[in-house]
Amino acid sequence: MKVSLFVTCLGELFYQDVAKDVVEVLERLGCEVDLPKGQICCGQPAYNSGYRKDAQKAAKQMIASFEDSEYIVTPSGSCAGMFKEYPGMFKEDKEWQDRAQAVADRTYEFTQFIVNVLGVEDVGAAYTARATYHTSCHMMRLLKEKEAPFKLLENVKGLELLPLENSYDCCGFGGTFAVKMVPISEQMVDEKVRHVEESTADVLIAADGGCLMNIKGRIDRKGKPIEVKHIAQILNSRA
Amino acid sequence: MAMKIGEKPFFDRVDDALENDFMRNAMASAQDRLRDKKLDATERDDEIGDWEEWRSAGEEIRRHTLENLDYYLDQLSENFAAKGGHVYFAKTAEDANRYIQEVARKKDAKHVTKSKSMVTEEIGLNEALEDVGCHVHETDLAEYILQVDDTDRPSHIVVPSLHKNKEQIRDTFKSKAGYTGTEEPSELTAFARSQLRDVFLEADIGITGCNFAVAESGSISLATNEGNANMVTSYPDTQITVMGMERLVPTWDELDVLINLLSRSAVGQKITTYVTNLTPGVEEDCVDAPKEFHLVILDAGRSNALGTEFQSALHCIRCAACVNVCPVYRQIGGHAYGSIYQGPIGAVLSPILGGYEEYGELPYASSLCAACTEACPVKIPLHEQLIRHRENYVAEQGKPKAGEKLSMKAFGIGASTPSLFQIAVKGAPTFLKPFVKDGSISNGPGPMKPWTAIREFPAPGKDNFRSWFKEHKRGRK
Ligand code: SF4
């Protein structure tokens, strides 16, 4: 199966290891992965800040880069969700709207693709830890993917998955929200970190670079002994 | 404008809220409790069946009504007037107040009792009535508490005094109303009841809000738990109901659906204790109904939303389900919004009613987590409307910072020019190197400052992923 990877700007700038894990897991599951050249950022920062025109530029660039792809897979529920917003951004432009729709229809978040398209729930990973999982808002609510990551994590050997109190509450990232509304964001991420601590997990796992960057940033600033991992890092681990 | 709460700028209000530990704990536990009760009454309740189907029905009813608003408003006012009621369309809050003052003058009213009155709070009716010499008595317990406390303002659209606990209420009653009892809720309630008893009897006019008006019969419907609305509407000879122009349903069948959605979504009840339906016109010997019934239908900015992408904000049935799941409201409480409409719906509605000058910041007070959209029983896409507001704010009315505009322009160019993006990716490690310590950045330059004020920023990875990918591919061949 041919899969085009949308690595995301965070993946490309900060989380290259995660991106590599994604490639390796997909290949192990029999996919042929390519990396369409023109891809950059999905445009969400501009879109969510109210700069629709600037976001449209990013969207067009992404649509053009991915429209020949059979499947588009990305290690971020939020960026996948943004692809799904594209058709709505071109209401006045039928041609681009159709092209946007075609791309949106073939876009999947990494775990969603593995479970729902490849039909795999056990990727043969092993990772010994007591962990808890952060359900990112955009993945859960915009992409409506609530189960795939759990199905995969349940089959990781050695992994003990602990419940996270108020898991449905946002971690306070929200893109530019995190820098525009610092005092509110701070309280939100603090509450999230508190719940992670209360879960007694040693590792926090998530499927979205933005949330990870926010929660890890706060955990590190507070010097808490909790590791933060992208789900691809867990799924690419071997005993 | 009475809709407005406090004079301080937004961030000062947020600071005040964040310093108020008591209020924040109260918010958090109230949210957890309300959210849980709501889920029990909706998603976990077998009796109601598929909650998503109910939501779709609710959405459909609201959409149909708003799309035919003129028709149903005509029908409502015709039916209301045909039964002897008086209908007044108020374009502005001032119009509404002036009309009601006029009625009060004609009746030579001294005492007015009120119930269920978020919308009268919106237009500042109490002050307007006091200006013409009326004593206004709030009769719903929460509103009564706020009034006794020197007119403190509501912090929640369903539970207006959510920010106070029983000890605070006891102290308020003690210092301001001569109360001598304990903080026991039953004792506090008994005290309020005894205070209100005489007030009900001496009222000249009773004023209520309106949960829904039924167009086919010209009736108004009130969903309450305390029953005070029944006292307000049955003792005085004159009744005035103030309703937002969107708060109506075509027939009793739709009322049935919406009352179900409302009570379950608001406080997790299957039905409220009282659902009171009132129609003007009384039989000769009827003693417990008003002889004169006025219906004030209020625009006050609502028509700004008609025919726009914000029209569905008028679908709102004021259940506060969105408020009860909002993680931002959870931290800052209701007063920080600076409007009597708080939380996600407040952030959507306040700029529609009151403009961007006053409420332009509210749409940014959201992480766009969409918990509100998920919770709304009539499926208003709240988080999307927050983005639409931001677009408007940027494009027309507001004044976003020049720097932000510029950086978004740069973003637009950067994000559509792959070569530039690659330069940035390759240059980032070098550029940021001086700021990196122990693998992360604690004190970032320029636009990174607000981020690193409270969190570490990741150091850019050393490798170039695209080069790795090329190598990796070559190795596999
Ligand atoms: S927006 Fe929806 S959830 Fe919020 S108060 Fe209105 S009806 Fe209820």
XYZ file of C-alpha atoms and ligand atoms in Angstrom:
724
model
C 0.000 0.000 0.000
C 1.310 3.414 -0.923
C 1.304 6.008 1.817
C 2.333 9.632 1.658
C 3.670 10.980 4.898
C 2.707 14.457 6.027
C 5.441 14.926 8.552
C 4.066 18.281 9.932
C 6.139 21.329 10.743
C 6.641 20.268 14.340
C 7.738 16.853 13.127
C 10.200 18.349 10.745
C 11.613 20.956 13.097
C 11.612 19.268 16.478
C 10.456 15.694 16.367
C 12.473 14.042 13.619
C 12.781 10.926 15.758
C 9.024 10.632 15.884
C 8.851 11.053 12.123
C 11.404 8.281 11.677
C 9.422 5.996 13.972
C 6.311 6.659 11.922
C 8.120 5.686 8.722
C 9.525 2.542 10.261
C 6.233 1.374 11.733
C 4.378 1.949 8.476
C 7.029 0.125 6.498
C 6.977 -2.769 8.885
C 3.247 -2.994 8.297
C 3.918 -3.326 4.576
C 3.412 0.238 3.393
C 5.531 1.958 0.852
C 6.109 5.413 2.268
C 6.886 8.512 0.267
C 7.422 12.096 1.336
C 5.799 14.528 -1.087
C 8.206 17.371 -1.658
C 6.169 20.543 -1.515
C 4.655 19.908 1.916
C 5.102 22.485 4.621
C 2.627 23.373 7.371
C -1.111 22.677 7.344
C -1.919 26.340 7.998
C -3.690 25.839 11.282
C -1.881 28.614 13.197
C -3.099 31.204 10.695
C -6.551 29.673 10.273
C -7.277 29.516 13.976
C -6.016 33.043 14.504
C -8.490 34.404 12.006
C -6.121 34.843 9.059
C -8.080 32.839 6.552
C -6.364 34.250 3.471
C -2.918 33.390 4.746
C -4.146 29.961 5.768
C -5.560 29.434 2.289
C -2.084 29.871 0.859
C -0.804 27.077 3.055
C -3.835 24.945 2.225
C -3.359 25.304 -1.528
C 0.273 24.378 -1.172
C -0.656 21.243 0.770
C -3.476 20.257 -1.553
C -1.192 20.548 -4.543
C 1.475 18.502 -2.774
C -0.798 15.657 -1.783
C -3.461 15.375 -4.441
C -1.750 12.507 -6.229
C -1.413 10.500 -3.035
C -3.423 7.383 -2.395
C -3.347 7.781 1.372
C -2.097 10.705 3.388
C -0.926 9.862 6.886
C 0.246 12.230 9.575
C 1.402 11.738 13.168
C -0.883 14.501 14.426
C -4.613 14.335 14.971
C -4.795 18.079 14.901
C -3.081 18.477 11.498
C -5.213 15.687 10.046
C -8.209 17.571 11.402
C -7.002 20.703 9.655
C -6.946 18.857 6.306
C -10.611 18.094 6.928
C -11.278 21.826 7.289
C -9.891 22.618 3.843
C -13.079 22.136 1.808
C -14.870 24.607 4.079
C -12.163 27.179 3.452
C -12.878 27.322 -0.266
C -16.610 27.797 -0.302
C -16.365 30.478 -2.997
C -14.034 28.487 -5.208
C -15.576 25.271 -6.461
C -12.462 23.986 -8.158
C -10.283 24.286 -5.066
C -13.081 23.029 -2.898
C -13.294 19.813 -4.906
C -9.549 19.370 -4.841
C -9.564 20.038 -1.095
C -12.309 17.491 -0.554
C -10.414 14.822 -2.472
C -7.355 15.360 -0.285
C -9.382 15.548 2.938
C -11.115 12.268 2.168
C -7.806 10.428 1.946
C -6.204 11.880 5.061
C -5.697 9.870 8.248
C -4.004 10.326 11.531
C -1.271 7.738 12.060
C -3.031 5.404 14.537
C -6.345 5.858 12.783
C -4.756 4.680 9.555
C -3.189 1.635 11.151
C -6.376 0.493 12.875
C -9.085 1.568 10.456
C -7.387 1.243 7.077
C -4.744 -1.403 7.592
C -6.952 -3.256 10.060
C -4.062 -3.880 12.427
C -4.392 -3.586 16.198
C -1.177 -5.252 17.268
C 1.957 -3.876 15.694
C 4.171 -6.205 17.712
C 5.628 -3.499 19.902
C 7.019 -3.975 23.383
C 7.595 -1.183 25.882
C 7.730 -1.735 29.583
C 6.295 1.168 31.527
C 3.382 2.462 33.524
C 1.841 4.975 31.181
C -1.198 7.121 30.667
C -2.613 8.531 27.451
C -3.620 12.112 26.655
C -6.598 12.247 24.302
C -5.974 15.351 22.219
C -9.059 17.491 21.632
C -8.754 17.827 17.895
C -8.202 14.152 17.365
C -11.078 13.260 19.655
C -13.574 15.910 18.536
C -12.691 17.188 15.079
C -11.388 13.926 13.733
C -13.735 11.917 15.956
C -11.077 9.289 16.562
C -11.402 8.052 20.112
C -10.437 4.416 19.952
C -7.563 3.704 17.594
C -4.695 4.746 19.880
C -6.113 2.757 22.785
C -6.529 -0.364 20.683
C -2.899 -0.164 19.636
C -1.563 0.633 23.095
C -3.487 -2.223 24.675
C -1.472 -4.621 22.542
C 1.944 -3.228 23.433
C 3.752 -5.828 25.508
C 4.793 -4.669 28.938
C 2.777 -1.477 28.812
C 0.450 -0.841 31.699
C -2.111 1.766 30.692
C -3.489 3.853 33.559
C -6.625 6.009 33.408
C -6.232 9.780 33.277
C -8.657 11.876 35.327
C -10.580 14.488 33.314
C -8.841 13.261 30.198
C -11.426 15.123 28.108
C -10.168 18.531 29.253
C -7.872 20.447 26.912
C -4.207 20.714 27.969
C -4.151 24.436 27.256
C -2.200 24.301 24.007
C -4.675 25.512 21.386
C -1.947 26.815 19.058
C -1.647 30.555 19.481
C -3.876 30.328 22.577
C -0.826 29.042 24.460
C 1.030 32.288 23.813
C -1.865 34.744 23.630
C -3.538 33.673 26.845
C -0.525 32.566 28.875
C -2.063 32.859 32.348
C -5.112 30.794 31.407
C -3.088 28.281 29.429
C -0.761 27.911 32.410
C -3.624 26.938 34.711
C -4.944 24.469 32.163
C -1.637 22.731 31.602
C -1.004 22.687 35.350
C -4.274 20.910 35.931
C -3.363 18.430 33.192
C 0.058 17.786 34.719
C -1.532 17.347 38.139
C -3.850 14.673 36.766
C -0.948 12.949 35.038
C 0.920 12.876 38.342
C -2.135 11.540 40.128
C -2.395 8.735 37.607
C 1.012 7.591 38.956
C 2.212 6.992 35.413
C 5.889 7.328 34.545
C 5.202 8.045 30.910
C 2.650 10.258 29.229
C 1.753 9.261 25.672
C -0.097 11.320 23.060
C -0.617 11.401 19.328
C -0.243 15.091 18.708
C 2.925 17.153 18.601
C 1.276 20.333 19.825
C -0.109 18.864 23.035
C 3.158 17.015 23.645
C 5.191 20.166 23.257
C 2.927 22.004 25.667
C 2.670 19.348 28.358
C 6.295 18.314 28.131
C 7.371 21.948 28.212
C 5.523 22.418 31.467
C 6.599 19.102 32.990
C 10.242 19.915 32.245
C 9.939 23.458 33.539
C 8.568 22.104 36.802
C 11.214 19.402 36.907
C 8.741 16.537 37.179
C 10.099 13.037 36.612
C 7.601 12.134 33.909
C 8.610 11.122 30.420
C 6.581 12.350 27.481
C 6.363 10.247 24.323
C 4.641 10.329 20.992
C 2.663 7.168 20.355
C 4.834 6.348 17.329
C 7.840 6.069 19.643
C 6.016 3.473 21.703
C 4.734 1.562 18.702
C 8.217 1.398 17.200
C 9.757 -0.008 20.366
C 10.946 -3.573 20.610
C 11.746 -5.662 23.627
C -24.746 48.587 28.940
C -26.061 46.205 31.551
C -24.835 43.183 29.697
C -21.370 44.329 30.640
C -19.814 43.172 33.885
C -17.035 45.220 35.451
C -14.926 48.008 34.045
C -11.503 46.398 34.098
C -9.759 45.240 30.911
C -9.947 41.555 30.055
C -6.521 40.479 31.312
C -7.008 42.243 34.636
C -10.281 40.413 35.060
C -8.502 37.153 34.257
C -5.822 37.934 36.856
C -8.473 38.669 39.449
C -10.133 35.367 38.680
C -6.930 33.363 38.781
C -6.072 34.789 42.181
C -9.423 33.718 43.560
C -8.644 30.157 44.596
C -11.953 29.682 46.283
C -13.916 30.603 43.176
C -11.758 28.384 40.986
C -12.197 25.336 43.159
C -15.919 25.983 43.218
C -16.003 26.248 39.418
C -14.032 23.063 38.930
C -16.114 20.950 41.251
C -19.378 22.413 39.978
C -18.303 21.635 36.427
C -17.388 18.060 37.244
C -20.695 17.557 39.023
C -22.862 19.181 36.357
C -21.083 17.457 33.512
C -21.507 14.099 35.160
C -25.173 14.634 35.904
C -25.742 15.748 32.353
C -24.128 12.620 30.945
C -26.267 10.508 33.284
C -29.401 12.176 31.952
C -28.397 12.084 28.306
C -25.877 9.561 27.102
C -26.205 7.096 29.970
C -29.966 7.151 30.311
C -31.771 4.300 28.546
C -35.142 5.994 28.762
C -34.294 8.829 26.448
C -32.920 6.637 23.687
C -30.303 7.906 21.283
C -29.123 11.304 22.524
C -27.582 12.135 19.166
C -30.992 11.800 17.563
C -32.423 14.179 20.128
C -29.666 16.652 19.366
C -30.384 16.418 15.660
C -34.074 16.972 16.294
C -33.253 19.986 18.456
C -30.947 21.411 15.831
C -33.556 20.923 13.129
C -36.276 22.634 15.165
C -34.075 25.586 15.937
C -32.876 25.919 12.355
C -36.403 25.763 10.972
C -37.652 28.331 13.466
C -34.829 30.771 12.842
C -35.082 30.400 9.091
C -38.755 31.343 9.366
C -38.388 33.741 12.211
C -40.544 36.495 10.726
C -43.377 34.090 10.143
C -43.352 32.654 13.637
C -42.911 36.020 15.327
C -45.974 37.261 13.451
C -47.908 34.196 14.430
C -46.873 34.500 18.051
C -47.749 38.160 18.338
C -51.056 37.752 16.527
C -52.113 34.920 18.790
C -50.890 36.691 21.878
C -52.734 39.896 20.954
C -55.873 38.045 19.892
C -56.185 36.760 23.452
C -55.954 40.243 24.860
C -52.211 40.467 25.470
C -50.072 43.436 24.498
C -47.073 42.843 22.291
C -44.187 45.240 21.950
C -41.196 44.762 19.648
C -38.160 46.440 21.165
C -35.368 47.225 18.765
C -32.961 48.140 21.543
C -32.523 47.590 25.259
C -33.490 51.211 25.815
C -36.726 50.728 23.872
C -37.616 47.755 26.020
C -36.856 49.586 29.237
C -38.805 52.641 28.161
C -41.869 50.558 27.355
C -41.715 48.741 30.670
C -41.179 51.995 32.577
C -44.279 53.332 30.858
C -46.355 50.363 31.991
C -45.031 50.779 35.525
C -45.934 54.465 35.510
C -49.435 53.823 34.265
C -49.966 51.243 36.965
C -48.410 53.511 39.550
C -46.341 50.491 40.528
C -44.285 50.499 43.709
C -43.186 46.898 43.891
C -42.115 44.607 41.101
C -41.301 40.932 41.510
C -39.064 39.163 39.024
C -38.146 35.627 38.070
C -36.189 33.817 35.340
C -34.691 36.962 34.051
C -31.334 36.648 32.314
C -32.624 38.788 29.495
C -33.759 41.554 31.864
C -30.251 41.429 33.275
C -29.017 41.917 29.713
C -31.004 45.116 29.256
C -30.458 46.507 32.762
C -34.144 46.582 33.580
C -33.774 46.815 37.346
C -31.995 50.153 37.193
C -34.520 51.444 34.663
C -37.382 50.528 36.980
C -35.698 51.989 40.002
C -35.340 55.211 38.026
C -39.112 55.464 37.923
C -39.495 54.746 41.604
C -40.124 50.998 41.665
C -38.643 48.572 44.130
C -37.509 45.552 42.190
C -37.393 42.222 43.998
C -35.479 39.291 42.569
C -37.273 36.141 43.676
C -35.181 33.275 42.298
C -32.897 32.206 45.109
C -29.632 32.769 43.249
C -30.700 36.128 41.893
C -31.999 37.078 45.324
C -28.606 36.302 46.850
C -26.862 38.447 44.239
C -29.289 41.290 44.826
C -28.851 41.182 48.600
C -25.103 41.270 48.025
C -25.331 44.798 46.628
C -26.210 43.591 43.169
C -23.317 41.266 42.544
C -23.474 40.007 38.952
C -24.268 36.525 37.629
C -21.341 34.278 36.779
C -23.232 31.456 35.067
C -26.323 31.501 32.862
C -28.113 28.723 34.725
C -26.581 28.934 38.193
C -25.978 32.690 38.510
C -24.399 32.591 41.976
C -22.121 29.655 41.277
C -19.156 31.696 42.482
C -20.446 31.876 46.061
C -20.463 29.145 48.695
C -22.850 28.714 51.574
C -20.552 30.390 54.095
C -20.330 33.473 51.907
C -24.089 33.492 51.470
C -24.557 33.241 55.233
C -22.220 36.187 55.760
C -23.985 38.236 53.098
C -27.390 37.526 54.616
C -26.021 38.368 58.083
C -24.435 41.659 57.223
C -27.003 42.848 54.732
C -30.339 41.310 55.615
C -30.285 40.721 59.362
C -29.961 36.941 59.176
C -28.955 35.164 62.359
C -28.843 31.489 61.331
C -26.176 29.055 60.167
C -24.822 28.205 56.708
C -27.185 25.244 56.365
C -28.727 25.496 52.881
C -32.189 24.632 54.174
C -31.957 27.402 56.785
C -30.694 29.902 54.239
C -33.482 29.002 51.859
C -36.103 29.247 54.586
C -34.831 32.718 55.414
C -35.029 33.847 51.785
C -38.498 32.380 51.544
C -39.739 34.230 54.608
C -38.281 37.464 53.277
C -39.940 36.978 49.928
C -43.383 35.983 51.151
C -44.646 39.488 51.780
C -42.969 40.753 48.666
C -45.016 38.372 46.519
C -48.206 39.634 48.105
C -47.539 43.311 47.651
C -46.204 43.227 44.095
C -47.976 45.416 41.555
C -46.232 43.949 38.556
C -44.629 40.573 37.941
C -41.826 40.326 35.415
C -40.359 37.163 33.951
C -38.071 36.098 31.189
C -39.119 33.339 28.852
C -37.632 29.970 28.049
C -39.753 29.520 24.960
C -42.808 31.109 23.427
C -45.225 28.884 21.532
C -46.258 30.575 18.290
C -49.330 28.442 17.540
C -51.069 29.429 20.750
C -49.424 32.677 21.767
C -48.160 31.243 25.045
C -44.964 31.605 26.964
C -43.244 28.771 28.743
C -41.047 28.878 31.833
C -38.954 26.013 33.118
C -38.109 26.492 36.799
C -37.195 24.495 39.843
C -38.179 26.770 42.706
C -41.693 27.671 41.652
C -41.170 31.342 42.311
C -42.039 32.182 38.736
C -45.524 30.891 39.518
C -45.804 33.331 42.408
C -44.547 36.148 40.238
C -47.031 35.402 37.482
C -50.078 34.705 39.606
C -50.249 37.419 42.311
C -49.908 40.782 40.571
C -52.593 42.034 38.216
C -50.035 42.979 35.620
C -47.488 40.687 34.084
C -44.651 41.545 31.743
C -42.596 38.908 29.978
C -39.400 39.876 28.230
C -38.074 37.484 25.597
C -35.218 37.496 23.147
C -36.745 37.488 19.676
C -35.277 34.078 18.906
C -36.770 32.233 21.845
C -39.808 30.728 20.220
C -41.039 27.428 18.867
C -43.726 26.763 16.256
C -45.935 24.369 18.236
C -46.270 22.462 21.512
C -44.618 19.421 19.933
C -41.372 21.283 19.453
C -41.634 22.723 22.933
C -41.723 19.184 24.217
C -38.441 18.317 22.510
C -36.672 21.486 23.573
C -37.774 21.287 27.208
C -36.364 17.775 27.289
C -33.090 18.963 25.811
C -32.967 21.951 28.115
C -33.542 20.305 31.450
C -31.304 17.355 30.719
C -28.482 19.471 29.332
C -28.637 22.173 31.963
C -28.554 20.325 35.262
C -29.034 16.700 34.330
C -32.717 16.615 35.244
C -35.214 14.659 33.197
C -37.623 17.506 33.605
C -37.596 20.641 35.737
C -39.865 20.790 38.773
C -42.197 23.271 37.132
C -42.902 23.892 33.494
C -45.319 26.789 33.529
C -47.179 27.753 30.401
C -49.047 31.046 30.303
C -51.417 32.503 27.769
C -53.107 35.896 28.092
C -56.860 36.164 28.626
C -58.583 35.087 31.808
C -62.045 33.929 32.551
C -64.246 36.214 34.615
C -63.916 34.525 37.981
C -60.261 33.519 37.740
C -58.341 34.943 40.682
C -54.784 33.771 40.182
C -53.924 35.177 36.763
C -52.880 38.651 35.725
C -55.483 40.834 34.091
C -52.956 42.533 31.900
C -50.191 40.689 30.088
C -47.398 42.362 28.144
C -44.917 40.561 25.940
C -41.771 42.486 25.114
C -39.900 40.898 22.215
C -36.327 42.034 22.190
C -33.899 42.438 19.336
C -31.001 44.325 20.986
C -28.422 43.152 18.474
C -29.835 39.734 17.736
C -30.745 40.591 14.187
C -27.041 41.309 13.566
C -26.680 37.550 13.377
C -29.595 36.853 11.037
C -28.547 35.795 7.581
C -24.904 35.535 8.630
C -22.695 32.632 9.592
C -23.593 33.471 13.190
C -27.303 32.822 12.744
C -27.035 29.467 14.458
C -25.793 31.199 17.616
C -29.422 32.245 17.984
C -30.368 28.575 18.223
C -29.053 28.659 21.771
C -31.515 27.515 24.429
C -29.366 28.808 27.327
C -28.750 25.430 28.913
C -25.094 26.194 29.737
C -23.940 22.715 28.740
C -21.141 24.424 26.813
C -20.192 26.487 29.857
C -20.141 23.375 31.995
C -17.516 21.657 29.859
C -15.372 24.658 28.952
C -11.813 24.289 30.282
C -11.255 28.040 30.027
C -14.403 28.901 32.007
C -13.265 26.279 34.499
C -10.135 28.321 35.211
C -11.398 31.901 35.021
C -15.060 31.683 36.031
C -17.879 33.789 34.686
C -17.046 37.339 35.704
C -13.818 37.377 33.716
C -15.853 37.304 30.506
C -17.140 40.761 31.333
C -20.586 39.859 30.037
C -23.635 38.283 31.589
C -23.240 35.625 28.887
C -20.147 33.626 29.750
C -18.241 30.622 28.538
C -18.266 29.556 24.898
C -21.738 30.844 24.095
C -20.860 34.088 25.851
C -17.729 34.439 23.758
C -19.829 33.920 20.621
C -22.893 35.917 21.608
C -21.404 38.909 23.412
C -19.574 40.282 20.336
C -22.725 39.802 18.242
C -24.842 41.736 20.718
C -22.293 44.194 22.026
C -19.690 44.542 19.274
C -15.968 43.849 18.932
C -14.927 47.094 20.564
C -16.253 45.805 23.876
C -16.011 42.029 23.453
C -13.383 41.477 20.720
C -11.058 39.606 23.078
C -13.553 36.970 24.107
C -13.311 34.823 20.966
C -9.592 34.436 21.690
C -10.285 33.182 25.193
C -10.676 29.658 23.878
C -8.257 26.912 22.986
C -10.719 25.749 20.308
C -10.852 22.345 21.957
C -14.452 21.982 20.724
C -15.761 20.517 23.976
C -18.537 23.114 23.712
C -19.536 22.065 20.229
C -19.626 18.460 21.346
C -21.844 19.297 24.330
C -24.341 21.666 22.736
C -27.780 20.001 22.615
C -28.768 21.943 19.513
C -25.426 21.437 17.784
C -24.237 25.010 17.455
C -20.703 24.824 16.018
C -19.394 27.084 18.764
C -15.666 26.637 18.209
C -16.074 27.355 14.509
C -17.973 30.526 15.271
C -15.131 31.610 17.513
C -12.819 31.306 14.511
C -15.298 33.257 12.360
C -15.250 36.024 14.967
C -11.472 36.066 14.877
C -11.603 36.360 11.090
C -13.962 39.309 11.313
C -11.939 40.909 14.030
C -8.816 40.649 11.910
C -10.476 41.620 8.650
C -12.791 44.464 9.512
C -13.686 45.669 12.874
C -10.860 44.939 15.180
C -7.340 46.116 15.534
C -5.025 43.155 15.676
C -1.479 44.042 16.485
C 0.586 45.048 13.467
C 3.270 42.550 14.445
C 0.791 39.715 14.426
C -0.533 40.674 11.025
C 2.973 40.788 9.678
C 3.944 37.449 11.122
C 0.826 35.854 9.702
C 1.655 37.326 6.304
C 5.110 35.871 6.655
C 3.479 32.614 7.703
C 1.320 32.646 4.572
C 4.367 33.131 2.396
C 6.546 30.730 4.353
C 3.875 28.078 4.374
C 3.381 28.229 0.633
C 7.010 28.466 -0.415
C 8.751 25.156 0.196
C 12.235 26.497 -0.427
C 11.849 29.177 2.234
C 10.482 26.633 4.656
C 13.488 24.390 4.094
C 15.818 27.293 4.731
C 14.009 27.885 8.027
C 14.160 24.193 8.957
C 17.877 24.029 8.188
C 18.621 27.365 9.805
C 16.643 26.828 13.019
C 19.269 24.792 14.908
C 21.968 27.364 14.186
C 19.741 30.329 14.876
C 18.459 28.962 18.153
C 21.719 27.399 19.302
C 22.695 30.276 21.639
C 19.416 29.806 23.512
C 19.610 26.044 23.927
C 20.690 24.684 27.284
C 20.470 21.032 28.333
C 18.466 20.178 25.263
C 15.770 22.821 25.569
C 15.165 26.553 25.548
C 14.175 28.208 28.825
C 14.371 31.801 27.780
C 13.424 32.183 24.150
C 13.933 35.250 21.982
C 11.176 37.501 20.607
C 7.930 35.704 19.828
C 9.029 32.668 21.850
C 8.985 34.716 25.062
C 5.364 34.121 26.083
C 5.864 30.400 25.518
C 9.016 30.142 27.584
C 7.558 32.340 30.317
C 5.982 29.190 31.732
C 7.330 26.264 29.703
C 10.440 24.854 28.099
C 10.651 25.116 24.336
C 12.126 22.127 22.517
C 15.537 22.545 20.913
C 15.370 21.949 17.169
C 16.463 18.428 16.299
C 19.949 18.059 14.898
C 19.075 15.914 11.911
C 17.310 16.952 8.793
C 14.425 14.560 8.386
C 14.252 14.843 4.617
C 17.933 13.957 4.253
C 17.450 11.024 6.603
C 14.456 9.920 4.600
C 16.418 9.997 1.343
C 19.235 7.967 2.859
C 16.766 5.578 4.396
C 15.039 5.037 1.054
C 18.340 4.449 -0.684
C 19.255 1.867 1.967
C 16.024 -0.010 1.394
C 16.461 -0.316 -2.327
S -24.693 27.264 23.036
Fe -25.634 25.257 23.134
S -24.713 24.350 24.964
Fe -24.313 26.531 25.114
S -25.991 27.345 26.312
Fe -26.592 27.514 24.197
S -27.727 25.659 23.742
Fe -26.643 25.304 25.628
